[in-house]
Coordinates of C-alpha atoms in Angstrom, one line a residue:
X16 CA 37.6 -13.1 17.8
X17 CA 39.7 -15.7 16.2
X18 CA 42.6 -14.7 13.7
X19 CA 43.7 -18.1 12.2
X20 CA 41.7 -20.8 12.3
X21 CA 42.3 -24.2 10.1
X22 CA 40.5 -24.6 6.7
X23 CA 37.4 -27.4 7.6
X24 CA 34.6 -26.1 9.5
X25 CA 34.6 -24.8 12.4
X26 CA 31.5 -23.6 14.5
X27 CA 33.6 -20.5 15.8
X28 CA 33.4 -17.5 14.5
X29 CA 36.7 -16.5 12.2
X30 CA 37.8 -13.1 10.7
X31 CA 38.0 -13.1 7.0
X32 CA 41.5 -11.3 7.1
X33 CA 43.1 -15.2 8.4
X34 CA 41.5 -16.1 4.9
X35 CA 43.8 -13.6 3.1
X36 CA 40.7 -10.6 2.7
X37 CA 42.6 -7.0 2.2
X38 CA 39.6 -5.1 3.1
X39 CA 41.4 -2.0 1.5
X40 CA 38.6 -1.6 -1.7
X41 CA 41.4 -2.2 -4.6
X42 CA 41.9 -6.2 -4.0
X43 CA 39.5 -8.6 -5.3
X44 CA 38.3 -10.5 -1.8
X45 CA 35.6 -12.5 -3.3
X46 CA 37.9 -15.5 -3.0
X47 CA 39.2 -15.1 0.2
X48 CA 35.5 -14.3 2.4
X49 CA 34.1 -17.7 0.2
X50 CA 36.7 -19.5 1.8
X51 CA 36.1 -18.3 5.3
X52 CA 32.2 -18.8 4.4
X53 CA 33.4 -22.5 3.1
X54 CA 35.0 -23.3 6.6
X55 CA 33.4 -21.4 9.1
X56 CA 29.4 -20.9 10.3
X57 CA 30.2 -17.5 11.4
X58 CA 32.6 -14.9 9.6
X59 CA 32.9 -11.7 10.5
X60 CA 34.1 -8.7 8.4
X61 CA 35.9 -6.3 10.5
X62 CA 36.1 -2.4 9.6
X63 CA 37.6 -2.0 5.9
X64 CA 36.2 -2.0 2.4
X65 CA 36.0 -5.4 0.7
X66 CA 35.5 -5.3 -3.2
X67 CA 33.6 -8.0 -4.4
X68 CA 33.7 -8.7 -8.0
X69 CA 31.7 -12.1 -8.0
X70 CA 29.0 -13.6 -5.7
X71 CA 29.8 -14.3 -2.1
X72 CA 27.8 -17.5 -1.1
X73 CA 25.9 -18.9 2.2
X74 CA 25.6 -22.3 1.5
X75 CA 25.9 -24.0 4.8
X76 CA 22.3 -24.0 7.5
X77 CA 22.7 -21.9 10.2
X78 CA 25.6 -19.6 8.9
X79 CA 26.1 -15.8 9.4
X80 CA 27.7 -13.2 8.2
X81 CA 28.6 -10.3 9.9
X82 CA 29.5 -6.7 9.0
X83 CA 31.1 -5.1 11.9
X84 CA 30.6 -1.1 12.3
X85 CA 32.7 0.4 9.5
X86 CA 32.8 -2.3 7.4
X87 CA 31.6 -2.3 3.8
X88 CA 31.4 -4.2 0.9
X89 CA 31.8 -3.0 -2.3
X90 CA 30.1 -5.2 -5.4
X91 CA 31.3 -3.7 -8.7
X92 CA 29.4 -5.7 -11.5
X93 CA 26.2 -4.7 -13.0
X94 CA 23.4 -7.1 -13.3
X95 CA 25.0 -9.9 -11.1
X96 CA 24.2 -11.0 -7.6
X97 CA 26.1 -10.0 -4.4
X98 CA 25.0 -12.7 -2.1
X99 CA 23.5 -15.9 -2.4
X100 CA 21.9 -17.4 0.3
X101 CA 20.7 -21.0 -0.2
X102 CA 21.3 -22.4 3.5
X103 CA 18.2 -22.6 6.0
X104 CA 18.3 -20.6 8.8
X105 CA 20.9 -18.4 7.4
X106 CA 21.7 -14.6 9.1
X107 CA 23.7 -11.6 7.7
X108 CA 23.9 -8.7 10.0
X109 CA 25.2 -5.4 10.3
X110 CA 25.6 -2.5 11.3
X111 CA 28.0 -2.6 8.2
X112 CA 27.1 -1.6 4.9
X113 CA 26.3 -2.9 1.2
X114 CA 27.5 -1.0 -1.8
X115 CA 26.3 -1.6 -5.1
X116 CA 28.4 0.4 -8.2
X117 CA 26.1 -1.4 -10.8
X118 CA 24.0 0.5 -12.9
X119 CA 20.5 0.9 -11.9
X120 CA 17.4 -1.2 -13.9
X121 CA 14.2 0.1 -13.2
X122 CA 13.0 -1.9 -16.9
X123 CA 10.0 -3.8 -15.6
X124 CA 11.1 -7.4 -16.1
X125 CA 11.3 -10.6 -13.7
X126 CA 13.7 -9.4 -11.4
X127 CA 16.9 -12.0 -11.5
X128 CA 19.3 -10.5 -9.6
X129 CA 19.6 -9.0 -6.1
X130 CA 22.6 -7.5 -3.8
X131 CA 21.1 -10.5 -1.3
X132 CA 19.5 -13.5 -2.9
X133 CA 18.0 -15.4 -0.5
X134 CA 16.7 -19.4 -1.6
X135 CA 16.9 -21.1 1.7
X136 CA 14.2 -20.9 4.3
X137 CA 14.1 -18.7 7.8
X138 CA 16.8 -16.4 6.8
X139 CA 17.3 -13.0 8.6
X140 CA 19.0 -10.0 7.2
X141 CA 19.5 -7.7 9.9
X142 CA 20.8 -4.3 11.0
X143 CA 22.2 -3.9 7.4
X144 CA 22.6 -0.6 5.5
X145 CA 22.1 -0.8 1.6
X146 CA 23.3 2.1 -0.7
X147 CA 22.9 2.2 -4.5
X148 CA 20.4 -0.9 -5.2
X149 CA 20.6 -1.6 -9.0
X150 CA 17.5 -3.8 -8.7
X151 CA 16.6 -5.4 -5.4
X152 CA 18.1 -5.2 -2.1
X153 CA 17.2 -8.3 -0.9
X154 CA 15.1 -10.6 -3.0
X155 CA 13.3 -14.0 -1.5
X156 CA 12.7 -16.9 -4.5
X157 CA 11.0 -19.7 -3.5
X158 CA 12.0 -19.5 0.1
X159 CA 10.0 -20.5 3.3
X160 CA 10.3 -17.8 5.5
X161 CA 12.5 -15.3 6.3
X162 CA 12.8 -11.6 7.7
X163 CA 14.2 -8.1 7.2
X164 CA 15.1 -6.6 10.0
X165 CA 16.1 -2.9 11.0
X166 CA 17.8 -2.5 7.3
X167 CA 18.4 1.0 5.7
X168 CA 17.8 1.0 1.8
X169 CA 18.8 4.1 -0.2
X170 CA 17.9 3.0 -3.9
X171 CA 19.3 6.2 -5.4
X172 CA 16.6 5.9 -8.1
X173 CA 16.0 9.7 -9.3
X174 CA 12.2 10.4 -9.2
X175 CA 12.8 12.1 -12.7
X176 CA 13.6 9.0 -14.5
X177 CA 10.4 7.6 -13.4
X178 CA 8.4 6.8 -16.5
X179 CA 5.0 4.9 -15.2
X180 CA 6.4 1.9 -17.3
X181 CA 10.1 1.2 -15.7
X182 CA 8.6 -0.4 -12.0
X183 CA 11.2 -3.2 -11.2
X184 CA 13.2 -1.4 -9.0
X185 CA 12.7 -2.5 -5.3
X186 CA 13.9 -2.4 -2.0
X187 CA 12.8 -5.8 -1.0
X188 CA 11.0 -8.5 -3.1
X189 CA 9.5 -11.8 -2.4
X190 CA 8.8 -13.5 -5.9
X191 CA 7.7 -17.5 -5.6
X192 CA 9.2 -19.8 -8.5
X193 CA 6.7 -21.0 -10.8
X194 CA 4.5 -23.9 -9.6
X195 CA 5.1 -22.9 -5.6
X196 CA 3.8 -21.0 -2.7
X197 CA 5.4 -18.8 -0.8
X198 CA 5.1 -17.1 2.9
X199 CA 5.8 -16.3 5.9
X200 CA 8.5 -13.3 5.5
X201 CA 8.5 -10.2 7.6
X202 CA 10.0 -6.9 7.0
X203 CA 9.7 -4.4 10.0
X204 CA 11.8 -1.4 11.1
X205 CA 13.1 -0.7 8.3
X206 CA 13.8 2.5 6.0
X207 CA 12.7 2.8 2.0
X208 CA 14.4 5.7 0.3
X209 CA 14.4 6.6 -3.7
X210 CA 13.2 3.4 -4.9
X211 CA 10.2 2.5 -7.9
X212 CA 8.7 0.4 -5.0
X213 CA 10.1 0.0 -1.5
X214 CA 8.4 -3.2 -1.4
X215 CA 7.2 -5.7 -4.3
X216 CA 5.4 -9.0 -3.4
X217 CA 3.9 -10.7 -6.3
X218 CA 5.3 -13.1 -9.2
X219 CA 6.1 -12.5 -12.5
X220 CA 5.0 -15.5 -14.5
X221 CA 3.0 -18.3 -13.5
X222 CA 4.0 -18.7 -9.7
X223 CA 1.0 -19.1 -6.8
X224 CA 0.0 -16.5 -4.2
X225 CA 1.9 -15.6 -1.7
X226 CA 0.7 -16.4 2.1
X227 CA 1.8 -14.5 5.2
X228 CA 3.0 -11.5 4.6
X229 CA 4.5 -8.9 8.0
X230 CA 4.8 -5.1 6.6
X231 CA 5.2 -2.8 9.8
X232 CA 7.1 -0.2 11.3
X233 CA 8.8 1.1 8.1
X234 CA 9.4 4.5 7.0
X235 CA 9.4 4.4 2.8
X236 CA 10.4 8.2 1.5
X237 CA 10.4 8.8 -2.0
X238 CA 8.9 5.9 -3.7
X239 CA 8.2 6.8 -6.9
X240 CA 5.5 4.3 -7.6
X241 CA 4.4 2.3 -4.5
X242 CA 6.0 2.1 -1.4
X243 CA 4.4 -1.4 -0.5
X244 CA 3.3 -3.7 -3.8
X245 CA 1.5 -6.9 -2.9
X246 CA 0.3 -9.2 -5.6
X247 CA -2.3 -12.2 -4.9
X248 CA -1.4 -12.4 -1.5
X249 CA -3.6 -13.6 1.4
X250 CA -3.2 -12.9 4.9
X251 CA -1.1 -9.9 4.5
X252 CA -0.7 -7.6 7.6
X253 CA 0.3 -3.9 6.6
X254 CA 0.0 -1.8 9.8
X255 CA 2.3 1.0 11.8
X256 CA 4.1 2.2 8.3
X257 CA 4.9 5.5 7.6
X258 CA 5.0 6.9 4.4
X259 CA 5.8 10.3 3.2
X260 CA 6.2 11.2 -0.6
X261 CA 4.8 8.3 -2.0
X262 CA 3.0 7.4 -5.2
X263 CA 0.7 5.4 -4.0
X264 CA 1.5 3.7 -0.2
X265 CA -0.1 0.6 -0.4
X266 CA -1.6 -1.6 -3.0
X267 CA -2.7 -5.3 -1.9
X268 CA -4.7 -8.0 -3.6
X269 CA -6.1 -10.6 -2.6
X270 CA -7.9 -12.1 1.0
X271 CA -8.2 -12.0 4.8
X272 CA -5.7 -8.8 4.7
X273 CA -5.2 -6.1 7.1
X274 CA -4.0 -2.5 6.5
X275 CA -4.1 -1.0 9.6
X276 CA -2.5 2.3 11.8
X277 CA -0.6 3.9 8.6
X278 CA 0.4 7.3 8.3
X279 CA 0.2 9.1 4.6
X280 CA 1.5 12.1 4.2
X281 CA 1.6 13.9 0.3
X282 CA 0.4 10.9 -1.5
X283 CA 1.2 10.7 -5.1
X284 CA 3.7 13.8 -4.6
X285 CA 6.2 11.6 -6.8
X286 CA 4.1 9.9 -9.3
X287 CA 1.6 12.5 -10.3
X288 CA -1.3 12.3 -11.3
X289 CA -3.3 8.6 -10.8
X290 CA -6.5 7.5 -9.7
X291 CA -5.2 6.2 -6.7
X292 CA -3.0 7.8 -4.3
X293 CA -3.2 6.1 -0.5
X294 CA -4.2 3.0 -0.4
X295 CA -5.9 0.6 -2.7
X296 CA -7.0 -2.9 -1.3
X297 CA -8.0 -4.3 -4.7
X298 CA -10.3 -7.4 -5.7
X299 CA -10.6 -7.7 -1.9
X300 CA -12.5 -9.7 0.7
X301 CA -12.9 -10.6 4.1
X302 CA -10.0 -7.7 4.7
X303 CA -9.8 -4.7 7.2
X304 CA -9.0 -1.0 6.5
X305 CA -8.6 0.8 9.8
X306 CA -7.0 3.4 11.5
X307 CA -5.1 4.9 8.7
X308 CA -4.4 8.5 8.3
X309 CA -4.0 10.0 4.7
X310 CA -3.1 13.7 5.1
X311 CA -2.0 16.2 2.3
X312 CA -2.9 17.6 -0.9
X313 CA -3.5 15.1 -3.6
X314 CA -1.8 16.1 -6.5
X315 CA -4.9 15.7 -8.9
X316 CA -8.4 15.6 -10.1
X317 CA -9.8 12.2 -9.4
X318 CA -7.7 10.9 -7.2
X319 CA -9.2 8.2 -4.6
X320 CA -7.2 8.2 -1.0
X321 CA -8.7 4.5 0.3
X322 CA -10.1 2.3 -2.5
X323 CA -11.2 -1.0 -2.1
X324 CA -12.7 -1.7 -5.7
X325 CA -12.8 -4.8 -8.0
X326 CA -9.3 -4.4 -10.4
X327 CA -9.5 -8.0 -12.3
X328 CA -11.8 -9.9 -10.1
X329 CA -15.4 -8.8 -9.9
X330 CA -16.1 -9.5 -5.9
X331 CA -15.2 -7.2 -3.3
X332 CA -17.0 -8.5 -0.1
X333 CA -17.0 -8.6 3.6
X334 CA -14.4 -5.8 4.2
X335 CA -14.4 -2.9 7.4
X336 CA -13.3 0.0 6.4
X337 CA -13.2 2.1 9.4
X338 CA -11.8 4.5 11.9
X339 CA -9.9 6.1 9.0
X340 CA -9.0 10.0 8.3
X341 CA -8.6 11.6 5.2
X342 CA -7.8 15.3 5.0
X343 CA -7.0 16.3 1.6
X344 CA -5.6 20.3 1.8
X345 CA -5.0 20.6 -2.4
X346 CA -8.4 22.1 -4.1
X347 CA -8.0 19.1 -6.6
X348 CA -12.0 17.0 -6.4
X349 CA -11.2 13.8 -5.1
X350 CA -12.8 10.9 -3.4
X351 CA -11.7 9.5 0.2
X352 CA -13.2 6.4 0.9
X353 CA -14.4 4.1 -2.8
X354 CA -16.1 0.5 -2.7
X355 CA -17.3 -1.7 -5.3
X356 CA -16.1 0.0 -8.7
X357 CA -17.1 -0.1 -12.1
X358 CA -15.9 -4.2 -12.5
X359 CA -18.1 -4.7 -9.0
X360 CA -20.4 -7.6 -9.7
X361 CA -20.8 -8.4 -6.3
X362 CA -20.2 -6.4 -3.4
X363 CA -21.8 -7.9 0.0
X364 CA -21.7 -7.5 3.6
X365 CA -18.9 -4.5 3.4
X366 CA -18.8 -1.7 6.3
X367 CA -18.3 1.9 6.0
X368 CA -17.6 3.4 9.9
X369 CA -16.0 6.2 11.8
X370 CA -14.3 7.3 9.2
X371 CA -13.5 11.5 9.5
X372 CA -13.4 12.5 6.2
X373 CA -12.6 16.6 4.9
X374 CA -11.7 17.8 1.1
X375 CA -13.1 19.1 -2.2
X376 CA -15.7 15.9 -3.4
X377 CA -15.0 14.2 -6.8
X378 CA -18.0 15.9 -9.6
X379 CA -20.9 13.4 -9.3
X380 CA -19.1 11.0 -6.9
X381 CA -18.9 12.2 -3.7
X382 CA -16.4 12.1 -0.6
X383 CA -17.4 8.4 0.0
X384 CA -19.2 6.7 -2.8
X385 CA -20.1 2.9 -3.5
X386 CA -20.8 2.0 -7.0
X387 CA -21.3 -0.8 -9.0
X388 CA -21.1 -2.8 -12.3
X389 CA -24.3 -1.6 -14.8
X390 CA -26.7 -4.1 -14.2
X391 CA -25.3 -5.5 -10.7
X392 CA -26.4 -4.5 -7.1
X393 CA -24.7 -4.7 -4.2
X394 CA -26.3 -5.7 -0.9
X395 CA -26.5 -5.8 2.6
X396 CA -23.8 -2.7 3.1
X397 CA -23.4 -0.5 5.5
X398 CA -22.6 3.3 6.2
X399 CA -22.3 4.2 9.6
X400 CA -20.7 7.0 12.4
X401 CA -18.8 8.9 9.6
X402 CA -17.9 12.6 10.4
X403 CA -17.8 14.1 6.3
X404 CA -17.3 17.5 5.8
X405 CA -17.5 18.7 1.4
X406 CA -15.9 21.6 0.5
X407 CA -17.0 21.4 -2.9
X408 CA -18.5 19.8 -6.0
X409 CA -21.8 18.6 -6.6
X410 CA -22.3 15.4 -4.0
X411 CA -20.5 15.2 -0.6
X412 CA -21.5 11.5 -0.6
X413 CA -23.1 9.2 -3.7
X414 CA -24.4 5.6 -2.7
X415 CA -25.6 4.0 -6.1
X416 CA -26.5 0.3 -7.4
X417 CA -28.1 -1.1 -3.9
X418 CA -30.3 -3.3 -1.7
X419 CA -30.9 -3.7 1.7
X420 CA -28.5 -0.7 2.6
X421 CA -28.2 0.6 5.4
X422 CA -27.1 4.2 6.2
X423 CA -27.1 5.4 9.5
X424 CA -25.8 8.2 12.0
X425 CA -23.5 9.8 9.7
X426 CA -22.5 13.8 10.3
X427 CA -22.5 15.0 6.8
X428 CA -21.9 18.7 5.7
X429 CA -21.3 20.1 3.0
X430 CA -19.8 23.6 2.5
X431 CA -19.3 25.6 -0.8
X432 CA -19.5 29.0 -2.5
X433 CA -19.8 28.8 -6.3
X434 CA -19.5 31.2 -8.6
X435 CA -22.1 30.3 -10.7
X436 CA -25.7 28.9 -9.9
X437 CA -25.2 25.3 -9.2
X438 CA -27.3 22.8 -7.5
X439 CA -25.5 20.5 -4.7
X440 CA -26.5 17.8 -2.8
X441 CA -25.4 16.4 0.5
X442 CA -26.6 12.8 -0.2
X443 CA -26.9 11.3 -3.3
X444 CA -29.4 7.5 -3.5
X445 CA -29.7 6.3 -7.1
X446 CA -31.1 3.1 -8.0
X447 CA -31.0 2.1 -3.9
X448 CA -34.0 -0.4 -3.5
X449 CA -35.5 -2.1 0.1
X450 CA -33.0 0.2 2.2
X451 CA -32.9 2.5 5.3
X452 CA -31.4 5.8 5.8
X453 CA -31.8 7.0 9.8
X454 CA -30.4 8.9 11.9
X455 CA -28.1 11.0 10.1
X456 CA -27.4 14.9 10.1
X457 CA -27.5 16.1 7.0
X458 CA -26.1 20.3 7.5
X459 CA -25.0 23.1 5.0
X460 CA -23.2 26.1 5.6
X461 CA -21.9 28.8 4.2
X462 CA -22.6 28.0 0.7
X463 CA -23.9 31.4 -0.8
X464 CA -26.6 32.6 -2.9
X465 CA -25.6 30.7 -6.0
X466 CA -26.2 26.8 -4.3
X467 CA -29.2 25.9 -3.9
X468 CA -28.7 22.2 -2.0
X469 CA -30.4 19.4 -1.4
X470 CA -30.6 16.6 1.7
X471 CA -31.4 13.5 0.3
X472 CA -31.8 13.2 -3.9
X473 CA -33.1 9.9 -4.6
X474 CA -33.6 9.1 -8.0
X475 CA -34.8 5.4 -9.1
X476 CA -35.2 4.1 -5.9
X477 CA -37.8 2.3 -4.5
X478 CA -38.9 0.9 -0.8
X479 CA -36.6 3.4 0.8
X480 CA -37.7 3.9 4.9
X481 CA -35.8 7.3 5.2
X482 CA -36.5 8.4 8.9
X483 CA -35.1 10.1 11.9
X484 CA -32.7 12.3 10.8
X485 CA -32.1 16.0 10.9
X486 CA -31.8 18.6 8.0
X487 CA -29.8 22.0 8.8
X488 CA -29.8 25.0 6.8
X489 CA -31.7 27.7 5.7
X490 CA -35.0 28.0 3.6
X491 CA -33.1 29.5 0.6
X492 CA -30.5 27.0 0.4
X493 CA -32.1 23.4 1.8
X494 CA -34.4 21.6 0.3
X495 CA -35.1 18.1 2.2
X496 CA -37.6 16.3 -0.1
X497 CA -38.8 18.4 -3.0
X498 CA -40.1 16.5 -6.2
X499 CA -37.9 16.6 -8.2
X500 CA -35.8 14.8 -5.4
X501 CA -37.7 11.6 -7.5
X502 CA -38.7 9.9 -4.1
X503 CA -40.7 7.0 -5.4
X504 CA -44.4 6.5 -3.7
X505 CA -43.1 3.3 -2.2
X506 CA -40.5 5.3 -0.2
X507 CA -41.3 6.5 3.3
X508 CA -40.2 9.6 5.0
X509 CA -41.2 9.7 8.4
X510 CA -40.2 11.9 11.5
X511 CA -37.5 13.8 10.1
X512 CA -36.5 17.1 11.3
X513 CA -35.1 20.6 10.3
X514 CA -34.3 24.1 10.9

């Protein structure tokens, strides 16, 4: 390490103490580590505490800043920025620290200031911990690429000031200027503490979708709102996250995005009560759910663990929701898996399979359940290979608005007691035209003499070829195709079984 070197750059690394920095938290050293930033591409803060009353600034490509072990800097003004970074290829790395003593804005406005603003493109900020983020950690505007790397984040936002309308309050955001795309920026192996949202991606104004987006390997605690907050993005990859404590883990618009391999645990444990609590892939298509695991009790009626509906667009096509499990442990009625929603005009060519699915259903909705727009079908669908077990309410799962569907091989059971004479239903088909169900076991158990339960209810259908599959229960408490099912005469039961 070099002590003194002259002031005009210099390519080798220099100590900001050469530049006159105290490092002892009471002297201003904003001066000082700009002027070692001004001469050198490499400074390095060695152990100490350096209070920083203005903005430090990277303004030279390919420059770094390092923050040895036991160093710290201290910015002390509210509302301000504590590094700019408008060089390419820029780099500040730790394993030093960030403290923020400005006062915390959650108010949801265009966020305009950041302990790390970063402008120029391919920047890295590594191996840095963050403590007391007034409004973003590290914010990306109008940059081309970048990445966060193995950070540490502790917002220090108290859950009990969350409001539901105060949401600007993030970890890291990526925000594109008006009139420009943006892209390409990474964030992996990093930890999310006590923030609004652990990560935001989006604009606020009039600036275009994002592109690119790398979300993995992070653990966000304690996020009152979301822990990950993408906006018209397309091409998103969310996948090997772990969040615990969350109000809802995941919400992404947009196209071609995959959500893959999370773990949920106590979704919606800080927000309360929502109608979505895991993950929610909205206005999407050509996207992929899989692998997730949403585990917990959900902390209300109503809630929806994996929903990929229409939110302002109308078309939610071509997505795979599969391989997922949701276990919901509360006795709150809520529904796993949702598609299409009540905005759905179109909703094409989506798959429903493997998922393993146990809780108390939504009333009149069902476990899984695809819906649609009144006066819109969707078509060519699939459900397929999903293990369902209902512990309640009246559907276990509810298909609705559809042609050319196609439900096949599922393991369906559904398992309640009432108290009161009640009438449930293992699979619910209304208004489901030219459409094949096959193959499935449909069981109940354990459901008392109060339920009296039903396979299949089909009401307003027509063309349905309903064949192969296998009925279990007893003759009290099963009824496979009775009348008032409303099977219409061009529907076809053939070689179905029961016991």
């Amino acid at each position: 390490m070099t002590t003194r070197v002259p002031y005009s750059m210099t390519d080798a690394p220099v100590n900001v103490r050469a530049f006159g920095a105290k490092g002892d938290g009471v002297a201003n050293d904003t001066a000082a580590i700009n002027a070692a930033l001004a001469a050198a591409k490499c400074v390095h803060l060695p152990p100490g505490t350096y209070k920083i009353d203005g903005t430090l600034t990277l303004a030279q490509n390919d420059a770094e800043l390092v923050l040895e072990g036991g160093a710290e800097i201290r910015h002390t003004p509210s509302a301000t920025i504590g590094i700019t970074v408008s060089g390419a290829r820029c780099r500040i790395s730790g394993p030093g620290k960030i403290t923020s003593l400005g006062t915390r804005d959650a108010t949801n406005t265009e966020v305009l200031y950041a302990v790390v603003w970063i402008t120029g493109d391919d920047c890295v900020v590594e191996g840095v911990r963050f403590q007391g983020v007034p409004k973003a950690g590290v914010k990306f505007y109008n940059a081309g690429g970048g990445a966060v790397r193995n950070c540490d984040f502790d917002g220090e936002f108290p859950n009990a000031d969350f409001t539901g309308s105060n949401t600007a309050h993030f970890g890291v955001a990526v925000d594109p200027e008006p009139g420009d795309y943006q892209g390409q920026v990474s964030v992996t192996g990093c930890h999310f503490r006590r923030f609004v949202s652990g990560i935001f991606w989006g604009n606020y104004g009039t600036g275009h979708d994002n592109r690119g987006m790398l979300v993995s390997g992070n653990l966000f605690m304690d996020c009152a709102d979301h822990g990950v907050y993408a906006n018209l993005v397309n091409g998103a990859t969310i996948a090997g996250n772990t969040f615990d404590r969350c109000g809802v883990a995941v919400v992404v618009y947009g196209n071609a995005s995959v959500v893959s391999g999370n773990a949920i645990m106590n979704p919606g444990a800080v927000r309360g009560a929502t109608d979505r609590s895991g993950i929610s892939v909205r206005d999407a298509q050509n996207c992929s759910i899989t692998g997730n695991t949403v585990v917990g009790p959900l902390p209300s009626d109503n809630q929806t663990a994996i929903s990929v509906e229409c939110i302002v667009g109308t078309d939610v096509s071509n997505n795979v929701i599969a391989n997922n499990t949701v276990v919901n442990t509360s006795a709150f009625k809520c529904t796993a898996i949702k598609l299409g929603g009540a905005l759905a005009e179109t909703c094409e060519g989506n798959v429903i399979s493997g998922n393993v699915i146990e809780g108390q259903a939504r009333d009149f909705d069902g476990l899984i359940s695809i819906n649609m727009k009144s006066g819109s079908l969707g078509r060519n669908n699939t459900v397929t290979g999903n293990v369902v077990r209902s512990v309640g309410a009246a559907y276990a799962m509810y298909l609705a608005s559809q042609e050319f569907l196609t439900v096949t091989g599922n393991n369906i059971a559904w398992e309640h007691d009432a108290g009161t004479a009640m009438t449930g239903v293992v699979l619910s088909v209304l208004d489901v035209t030219y459409s094949s169900f096959s193959g499935n076991l449909l069981r109940c158990a354990d459901t008392g003499d109060n339920v009296s339960l039903r396979g299949i209810n089909a009401s307003g259908t027509s063309n349905l070829q309903i064949s192969g599959n296998h009925f279990s229960g007893t003759a009290t408490d099963l009824t496979a195709f009775a009348a008032t099912n409303g099977l219409a005469v061009s529907d076809k039961a053939v070689a179905n079984s029961w016991n």
